[in-house]
Amino acid sequence: MLPRSVAVVHANDIIATNADGTAAYCPNSDLFYLSGVEQEETVLLLAPDAEEARDREILFIREPTPLSKLWDGHKLSKEEARALSGIERVEWVSAFPGVFRSAMNEMENVYLNLNEHARAVIEADNRDARFVHETRRQYPLHAYHRLARLLRIQRLVKSPDEVDLIRKAAEITRDGFLSVAKLIRPGINECEVEAEFAREFIRRRGRFAFLPIVASGKNSCSLHYVANDQACRKGDVLLLDLAASYANYNADVTRTFPVSGKFSRRQREVYNAVLRVMEESIRGLCPGKSPKLWHKEGQALMQEELLQLGLISQREVKRQDVLNPALRRYFPHGLGHPLGLDVHDVIEPGLPIAEGWVMTVEPGIYIPEEGFGIRLEQDVLVGKVANTVLTADIPVEAELVEEIMHAAPKRAAGVRKR
Ligand code: GLY
Ligand code: MN
């Protein structure tokens, strides 16, 4: 931040659903990143140049009351918040307006936070956004800056502790896949497969990182299919794009299984094409390369594979519109995205790939006219000389996928392993 700056980050709102219902609480990723605090109504104020040391870093938390204890159970005490965050000065949130006024009086620059994700669809303001409006109204003469830009640059490079948490999420995800592999058979419903993942994730203190995609047959051609309520049929594929989160850090994994335990010749052909693009794109994730170039290289690899598969022709390629190349008919999405506290994690436009980034690599080929799609996805830690695939122990080669389906007798969903 510039000299004489103050920054403020808020917790997320509790989102209302219908009647008096609320959605499961989703902690604010930036607040959690900076403070380790997940609790609603929390505010973090940073003013590193404040004259008094005690004014430089302050955490505000909601004050527990007998009523909140009765209905919501335990909330953080000041001591607990101090120990959790490492921030010495913890105040009740009712003190925030006065403290903020003093900070504004002392400071020149204000860094406020907004969800600036390129693909965010925002219909209602959150606490940070409301605070931006209100602060600018009350203090129109300060210099305002985007905290999101600074946080994006920081959050892109994962610390060893963050990588460990992503690894843990990947480990829980792996156990879900290994457990589910033994259940998949003709006749099983997509919802039974989802339930088995839930069983495996929840008992390991994991959660679904995002709405799970359990897509059999032609459903595998809908990129974000989440109905998960159809029976899996003999001869079809089952595309599973789902993963666990652990301690707010996410994995993001896709595997595609043959429902009958063996891929057809055509399915395997397409599968191996996707696999080759994925493996080459993992190798292509190099520090210093722009994510756009990496994506373009992936598209070039995919174009070659689609030509080989007879899905597109040289003629089409020659005549194609560079902004909408022929390959997009079968590979219409991005090659991958940063992963971390958010599944589609923050990225700073123009910044080259760097050591410490965690990226998903997820090519796919979707052929509605043949009734199936194949997507494969790994989570990759970018290293200085070599990359580490954090999801490497979830089998991905077609033969290994078939093998784990046959590794043990089929058991009914819900029956516990001994
Ligand atoms: N795994 C879902 C997605 O990346 O969109
Ligand atoms: Mn993904």
Coordinates of C-alpha atoms and ligand atoms in Angstrom, one line a residue:
M1 CA 0.0 0.0 0.0
L2 CA 1.1 3.6 -0.4
P3 CA 2.3 5.5 2.6
R4 CA -0.4 6.7 5.0
S5 CA -3.0 4.1 4.0
V6 CA -5.8 2.4 5.7
A7 CA -7.4 -0.9 4.4
V8 CA -10.6 -2.5 5.5
V9 CA -11.9 -6.0 4.8
H10 CA -15.3 -7.3 5.9
A11 CA -16.8 -10.7 6.5
N12 CA -19.5 -12.0 4.1
D13 CA -23.2 -11.5 4.7
I14 CA -25.3 -14.4 5.9
I15 CA -27.3 -15.0 2.7
A16 CA -31.1 -15.2 3.1
T17 CA -32.9 -18.0 1.2
N18 CA -36.7 -18.2 1.6
A19 CA -38.9 -17.5 4.7
D20 CA -36.5 -17.3 7.6
G21 CA -34.0 -19.7 6.0
T22 CA -30.3 -18.9 5.3
A23 CA -27.7 -20.5 3.1
A24 CA -24.8 -22.3 4.8
Y25 CA -22.4 -19.5 5.8
C26 CA -19.5 -18.9 3.4
P27 CA -16.5 -17.1 5.0
N28 CA -15.0 -14.2 3.1
S29 CA -11.8 -15.6 1.4
D30 CA -9.8 -12.4 1.7
L31 CA -10.7 -11.9 5.4
F32 CA -9.8 -15.5 6.1
Y33 CA -6.6 -15.2 4.1
L34 CA -5.5 -12.2 6.2
S35 CA -6.8 -13.2 9.6
G36 CA -7.7 -16.9 9.8
V37 CA -11.2 -15.8 11.1
E38 CA -14.3 -17.3 9.5
Q39 CA -16.9 -15.7 11.8
E40 CA -19.7 -13.5 10.4
E41 CA -19.7 -9.7 11.2
T42 CA -15.9 -9.6 11.5
V43 CA -14.0 -6.6 10.2
L44 CA -10.2 -6.2 9.8
L45 CA -8.6 -2.7 9.7
L46 CA -5.0 -2.2 8.7
A47 CA -3.2 1.1 9.0
P48 CA 0.5 0.2 9.0
D49 CA 1.7 3.9 9.2
A50 CA -0.5 4.8 12.2
E51 CA 1.4 6.8 14.8
E52 CA 0.3 4.5 17.6
A53 CA 1.4 0.9 17.2
R54 CA -2.0 -0.2 18.6
D55 CA -3.8 1.5 15.8
R56 CA -2.0 -0.4 13.0
E57 CA -3.8 -3.7 13.0
I58 CA -7.2 -4.2 14.6
L59 CA -9.7 -7.0 14.4
F60 CA -13.4 -6.3 15.2
I61 CA -15.6 -9.2 16.1
R62 CA -19.3 -9.6 17.1
E63 CA -19.9 -9.5 20.8
P64 CA -21.5 -12.8 22.0
T65 CA -24.8 -12.3 24.0
P66 CA -26.8 -14.7 26.0
L67 CA -29.3 -14.9 23.1
S68 CA -26.6 -15.6 20.5
K69 CA -25.1 -18.2 22.8
L70 CA -28.6 -19.9 23.2
W71 CA -29.3 -20.0 19.4
D72 CA -25.9 -20.0 17.7
G73 CA -23.7 -21.6 20.3
H74 CA -20.1 -20.5 20.9
K75 CA -18.7 -17.4 19.2
L76 CA -15.1 -16.2 19.4
S77 CA -14.0 -14.4 22.6
K78 CA -11.5 -11.6 22.2
E79 CA -8.7 -13.9 23.5
E80 CA -9.6 -16.6 21.0
A81 CA -9.7 -14.2 18.1
R82 CA -6.3 -12.8 19.2
A83 CA -4.8 -16.3 19.4
L84 CA -6.4 -17.3 16.0
S85 CA -5.3 -14.3 14.1
G86 CA -2.1 -13.2 15.8
I87 CA -3.6 -9.7 15.9
E88 CA -3.0 -8.1 19.3
R89 CA -5.8 -5.6 19.3
V90 CA -9.3 -7.1 19.2
E91 CA -12.4 -5.0 19.7
W92 CA -16.1 -5.6 19.6
V93 CA -17.6 -4.6 16.2
S94 CA -19.7 -1.9 17.8
A95 CA -16.4 0.1 18.3
F96 CA -15.6 0.0 14.5
P97 CA -17.2 3.3 13.4
G98 CA -15.4 5.4 15.9
V99 CA -12.0 3.7 15.3
F100 CA -12.4 4.0 11.6
R101 CA -13.2 7.7 11.8
S102 CA -9.9 8.2 13.7
A103 CA -8.0 6.2 11.1
M104 CA -9.5 8.2 8.3
N105 CA -8.6 11.4 10.1
E106 CA -4.9 10.3 10.2
M107 CA -4.7 8.6 6.7
E108 CA -4.7 9.8 3.1
N109 CA -5.2 6.7 1.1
V110 CA -8.0 4.2 1.5
Y111 CA -7.8 0.6 0.2
L112 CA -11.2 -1.0 0.0
N113 CA -12.1 -4.5 -1.0
L114 CA -14.5 -5.7 -3.7
N115 CA -15.1 -9.0 -5.4
E116 CA -13.6 -8.1 -8.7
H117 CA -13.5 -11.7 -10.1
A118 CA -13.8 -11.4 -13.9
R119 CA -16.7 -13.9 -14.0
A120 CA -18.5 -12.9 -10.8
V121 CA -22.3 -12.4 -11.2
I122 CA -23.2 -10.0 -8.5
E123 CA -26.9 -9.1 -8.0
A124 CA -26.7 -7.9 -4.4
D125 CA -24.1 -5.8 -2.6
N126 CA -22.2 -7.5 0.2
R127 CA -20.7 -5.8 3.3
D128 CA -17.5 -4.7 1.5
A129 CA -19.5 -3.2 -1.4
R130 CA -21.9 -1.4 0.9
F131 CA -18.9 -0.1 2.9
V132 CA -17.4 1.3 -0.3
H133 CA -20.5 3.3 -1.1
E134 CA -20.9 4.6 2.4
T135 CA -17.3 5.5 2.9
R136 CA -17.0 7.3 -0.3
R137 CA -20.2 9.3 0.6
Q138 CA -18.8 10.2 4.0
Y139 CA -15.2 10.8 3.0
P140 CA -15.2 12.0 -0.7
L141 CA -11.8 13.7 -0.5
H142 CA -9.6 10.7 0.4
A143 CA -7.7 8.9 -2.3
Y144 CA -9.4 5.5 -3.0
H145 CA -7.6 2.3 -4.2
R146 CA -8.4 -1.3 -5.1
L147 CA -7.4 -3.7 -2.4
A148 CA -8.5 -6.6 -4.6
R149 CA -5.5 -6.0 -6.9
L150 CA -3.0 -6.3 -4.1
L151 CA -4.8 -9.4 -2.6
R152 CA -4.9 -11.1 -6.0
I153 CA -1.2 -10.7 -6.4
Q154 CA -0.6 -12.1 -2.9
R155 CA -3.1 -14.9 -3.0
L156 CA -1.9 -16.3 -6.3
V157 CA 1.3 -17.5 -4.8
K158 CA 0.5 -20.2 -2.2
S159 CA 2.6 -20.6 1.0
P160 CA 3.7 -24.1 2.0
D161 CA 0.9 -24.1 4.6
E162 CA -1.7 -23.3 2.0
V163 CA -0.3 -26.1 -0.3
D164 CA -0.6 -28.5 2.6
L165 CA -4.3 -27.7 3.0
I166 CA -4.9 -28.1 -0.8
R167 CA -3.1 -31.4 -0.5
K168 CA -5.3 -32.5 2.3
A169 CA -8.4 -31.5 0.3
A170 CA -6.9 -33.6 -2.6
E171 CA -6.4 -36.5 -0.3
I172 CA -10.0 -36.5 0.9
T173 CA -11.1 -36.2 -2.7
R174 CA -8.9 -39.2 -3.7
D175 CA -10.5 -41.4 -1.1
G176 CA -13.9 -40.4 -2.4
F177 CA -12.9 -41.4 -5.9
L178 CA -11.4 -44.7 -4.8
S179 CA -14.5 -45.5 -2.8
V180 CA -16.9 -44.5 -5.6
A181 CA -15.0 -46.4 -8.3
K182 CA -16.1 -49.7 -6.7
L183 CA -19.7 -48.7 -6.8
I184 CA -20.2 -47.6 -10.4
R185 CA -22.2 -50.0 -12.4
P186 CA -25.1 -49.9 -14.8
G187 CA -28.3 -49.0 -13.0
I188 CA -26.7 -47.0 -10.2
N189 CA -28.2 -43.5 -10.0
E190 CA -26.0 -40.4 -10.2
C191 CA -27.4 -39.3 -6.8
E192 CA -26.1 -42.5 -5.2
V193 CA -22.6 -41.7 -6.5
E194 CA -22.9 -38.2 -5.1
A195 CA -24.1 -39.5 -1.7
E196 CA -21.0 -41.8 -1.5
F197 CA -18.7 -38.8 -2.0
A198 CA -20.6 -36.9 0.6
R199 CA -20.2 -39.8 3.1
E200 CA -16.4 -39.9 2.4
F201 CA -15.9 -36.1 2.5
I202 CA -18.0 -35.3 5.6
R203 CA -16.6 -38.0 7.8
R204 CA -13.1 -36.6 7.0
R205 CA -14.1 -33.0 7.9
G206 CA -14.3 -32.1 4.2
R207 CA -17.1 -30.5 2.3
F208 CA -18.0 -30.3 -1.3
A209 CA -15.8 -27.6 -2.8
F210 CA -18.6 -26.7 -5.3
L211 CA -21.8 -28.2 -6.4
P212 CA -20.8 -31.7 -7.5
I213 CA -21.1 -32.6 -11.2
V214 CA -22.1 -36.3 -11.5
A215 CA -23.0 -36.6 -15.2
S216 CA -23.7 -39.8 -17.0
G217 CA -24.2 -40.4 -20.7
K218 CA -25.3 -37.2 -22.6
N219 CA -25.3 -35.3 -19.3
S220 CA -21.5 -35.4 -19.6
C221 CA -21.8 -32.8 -22.4
S222 CA -23.3 -30.2 -20.1
L223 CA -20.3 -28.6 -18.6
H224 CA -21.9 -27.7 -15.2
Y225 CA -24.6 -30.4 -15.0
V226 CA -25.7 -30.6 -11.3
A227 CA -29.1 -32.3 -11.4
N228 CA -27.4 -35.6 -10.6
D229 CA -30.6 -37.6 -10.7
Q230 CA -30.3 -40.0 -13.6
A231 CA -29.6 -43.7 -13.8
C232 CA -26.2 -44.6 -15.3
R233 CA -26.6 -46.8 -18.3
K234 CA -24.5 -49.7 -19.6
G235 CA -22.1 -48.4 -22.2
D236 CA -22.2 -44.8 -21.1
V237 CA -19.5 -42.8 -19.4
L238 CA -19.8 -41.1 -16.0
L239 CA -18.1 -37.8 -15.8
L240 CA -17.3 -36.8 -12.2
D241 CA -16.2 -33.2 -11.6
L242 CA -16.1 -32.8 -7.9
A243 CA -13.8 -32.3 -5.0
A244 CA -13.5 -31.7 -1.3
S245 CA -12.6 -28.5 0.4
Y246 CA -10.7 -28.7 3.7
A247 CA -10.2 -25.7 6.1
N248 CA -11.6 -23.5 3.3
Y249 CA -9.0 -24.7 0.8
N250 CA -10.2 -26.5 -2.3
A251 CA -9.3 -29.3 -4.6
D252 CA -10.9 -29.5 -8.0
V253 CA -10.8 -32.9 -9.8
T254 CA -12.4 -34.4 -12.8
R255 CA -12.3 -38.1 -13.8
T256 CA -14.5 -39.9 -16.4
F257 CA -15.4 -43.5 -15.8
P258 CA -16.9 -46.2 -18.0
V259 CA -20.2 -47.2 -16.4
S260 CA -19.8 -50.8 -17.4
G261 CA -16.2 -51.0 -16.2
K262 CA -14.6 -50.8 -19.7
F263 CA -14.4 -48.0 -22.2
S264 CA -15.6 -48.6 -25.7
R265 CA -13.0 -48.2 -28.4
R266 CA -14.3 -44.8 -29.4
Q267 CA -14.5 -43.6 -25.8
R268 CA -11.0 -44.7 -25.1
E269 CA -9.7 -43.0 -28.3
V270 CA -11.3 -39.7 -27.1
Y271 CA -10.2 -40.3 -23.5
N272 CA -6.6 -40.7 -24.5
A273 CA -6.7 -37.6 -26.7
V274 CA -7.9 -35.6 -23.6
L275 CA -5.2 -37.3 -21.5
R276 CA -2.4 -36.3 -23.9
V277 CA -3.5 -32.7 -23.9
M278 CA -3.7 -32.7 -20.2
E279 CA -0.2 -34.2 -19.7
E280 CA 1.4 -31.9 -22.2
S281 CA -0.4 -28.9 -20.7
I282 CA 0.8 -29.8 -17.2
R283 CA 4.4 -29.8 -18.6
G284 CA 3.6 -26.5 -20.3
L285 CA 2.8 -24.7 -17.0
C286 CA 6.1 -22.8 -16.8
P287 CA 7.0 -19.8 -14.6
G288 CA 7.2 -16.7 -16.8
K289 CA 4.7 -17.9 -19.4
S290 CA 1.5 -15.9 -19.7
P291 CA -1.7 -17.8 -18.8
K292 CA -3.2 -16.7 -22.1
L293 CA -0.3 -18.2 -24.1
W294 CA -0.6 -21.4 -22.0
H295 CA -4.3 -21.6 -22.9
K296 CA -3.5 -21.0 -26.6
E297 CA -0.9 -23.8 -26.6
G298 CA -3.5 -26.1 -25.0
Q299 CA -5.9 -25.1 -27.8
A300 CA -3.3 -25.9 -30.4
L301 CA -2.8 -29.4 -28.9
M302 CA -6.5 -29.9 -28.8
Q303 CA -6.9 -28.9 -32.4
E304 CA -4.4 -31.5 -33.4
E305 CA -6.3 -34.2 -31.4
L306 CA -9.7 -33.2 -32.8
L307 CA -8.3 -33.4 -36.3
Q308 CA -6.9 -36.9 -35.6
L309 CA -10.3 -37.9 -34.1
G310 CA -12.0 -36.7 -37.3
L311 CA -14.2 -34.3 -35.3
I312 CA -12.9 -31.2 -37.2
S313 CA -11.3 -31.0 -40.7
Q314 CA -8.3 -29.2 -42.0
R315 CA -10.6 -27.3 -44.3
E316 CA -12.5 -26.0 -41.3
V317 CA -9.3 -25.1 -39.6
K318 CA -8.0 -23.2 -42.6
R319 CA -11.2 -21.1 -42.8
Q320 CA -11.8 -20.7 -39.1
D321 CA -12.4 -17.4 -37.3
V322 CA -9.4 -17.0 -35.0
L323 CA -11.7 -15.6 -32.3
N324 CA -13.9 -18.7 -32.5
P325 CA -11.8 -21.5 -33.8
A326 CA -13.3 -24.8 -34.9
L327 CA -11.9 -26.7 -31.8
R328 CA -14.3 -24.7 -29.6
R329 CA -17.2 -26.8 -30.8
Y330 CA -15.8 -29.7 -28.9
F331 CA -13.6 -27.9 -26.3
P332 CA -15.6 -24.8 -25.4
H333 CA -14.1 -23.9 -22.0
G334 CA -10.8 -22.7 -20.5
L335 CA -7.8 -25.0 -20.0
G336 CA -7.6 -24.4 -16.3
H337 CA -7.7 -21.8 -13.5
P338 CA -5.9 -20.9 -10.3
L339 CA -7.1 -22.9 -7.3
G340 CA -7.0 -22.0 -3.6
L341 CA -9.4 -20.4 -1.1
D342 CA -11.7 -20.1 -4.1
V343 CA -12.3 -22.9 -6.6
H344 CA -11.9 -20.4 -9.5
D345 CA -9.3 -18.6 -7.5
V346 CA -8.2 -15.0 -7.9
I347 CA -5.9 -14.1 -10.9
E348 CA -4.3 -10.8 -11.7
P349 CA -4.6 -10.0 -15.5
G350 CA -1.2 -9.7 -17.2
L351 CA 0.7 -11.5 -14.5
P352 CA 2.8 -14.4 -15.8
I353 CA 2.6 -17.9 -14.3
A354 CA 4.9 -18.1 -11.3
E355 CA 6.4 -20.6 -8.9
G356 CA 3.9 -21.3 -6.1
W357 CA 0.8 -20.9 -8.2
V358 CA -1.7 -23.8 -8.0
M359 CA -3.5 -24.3 -11.3
T360 CA -6.1 -26.8 -12.5
V361 CA -5.4 -28.4 -15.9
E362 CA -8.7 -29.6 -17.3
P363 CA -9.1 -30.2 -21.0
G364 CA -12.3 -31.9 -22.3
I365 CA -13.9 -33.1 -25.5
Y366 CA -17.7 -33.1 -25.6
I367 CA -19.5 -34.9 -28.5
P368 CA -23.2 -34.5 -28.1
E369 CA -23.8 -36.2 -31.4
E370 CA -22.1 -39.3 -29.9
G371 CA -23.7 -38.9 -26.5
F372 CA -20.7 -38.5 -24.4
G373 CA -18.1 -36.1 -23.1
I374 CA -14.7 -36.7 -21.5
R375 CA -13.0 -34.3 -19.1
L376 CA -9.9 -34.9 -17.0
E377 CA -8.6 -32.5 -14.4
Q378 CA -5.5 -32.3 -12.2
D379 CA -4.4 -29.8 -9.6
V380 CA -0.8 -28.7 -10.2
L381 CA 1.7 -26.8 -8.1
V382 CA 4.0 -24.8 -10.3
G383 CA 7.6 -25.2 -9.4
K384 CA 10.8 -23.5 -10.5
V385 CA 12.1 -26.5 -12.5
A386 CA 9.3 -29.1 -12.3
N387 CA 5.6 -29.1 -11.4
T388 CA 3.9 -31.2 -8.8
V389 CA 0.6 -32.8 -9.5
L390 CA -1.2 -32.7 -6.2
T391 CA -3.9 -35.0 -7.4
A392 CA -1.5 -37.6 -9.0
D393 CA -2.7 -40.5 -6.8
I394 CA -6.2 -40.3 -8.2
P395 CA -5.9 -42.8 -11.1
V396 CA -6.2 -41.1 -14.5
E397 CA -4.9 -43.4 -17.2
A398 CA -7.8 -45.3 -18.8
E399 CA -6.4 -48.7 -17.8
L400 CA -5.9 -47.7 -14.2
V401 CA -9.4 -46.2 -14.0
E402 CA -10.8 -49.6 -15.2
E403 CA -8.5 -51.4 -12.8
I404 CA -9.8 -49.6 -9.7
M405 CA -13.3 -50.2 -10.7
H406 CA -12.6 -53.9 -10.6
A407 CA -10.2 -53.8 -7.7
A408 CA -12.7 -55.1 -5.1
P409 CA -16.2 -56.6 -5.1
K410 CA -19.0 -54.1 -5.7
R411 CA -20.7 -53.0 -2.5
A412 CA -23.9 -51.2 -1.9
A413 CA -23.8 -47.4 -1.3
G414 CA -23.8 -46.5 2.3
V415 CA -22.1 -49.7 3.5
R416 CA -19.0 -48.8 5.5
K417 CA -15.5 -50.2 4.7
R418 CA -13.9 -52.1 7.5
Ligands
GLY1 N1 -14.7 -27.8 -11.5 C1 -15.6 -26.9 -12.0 C2 -15.0 -25.8 -12.8 O1 -13.8 -25.6 -12.8 O2 -15.7 -25.0 -13.4
MN2 MN -11.9 -26.7 -12.5

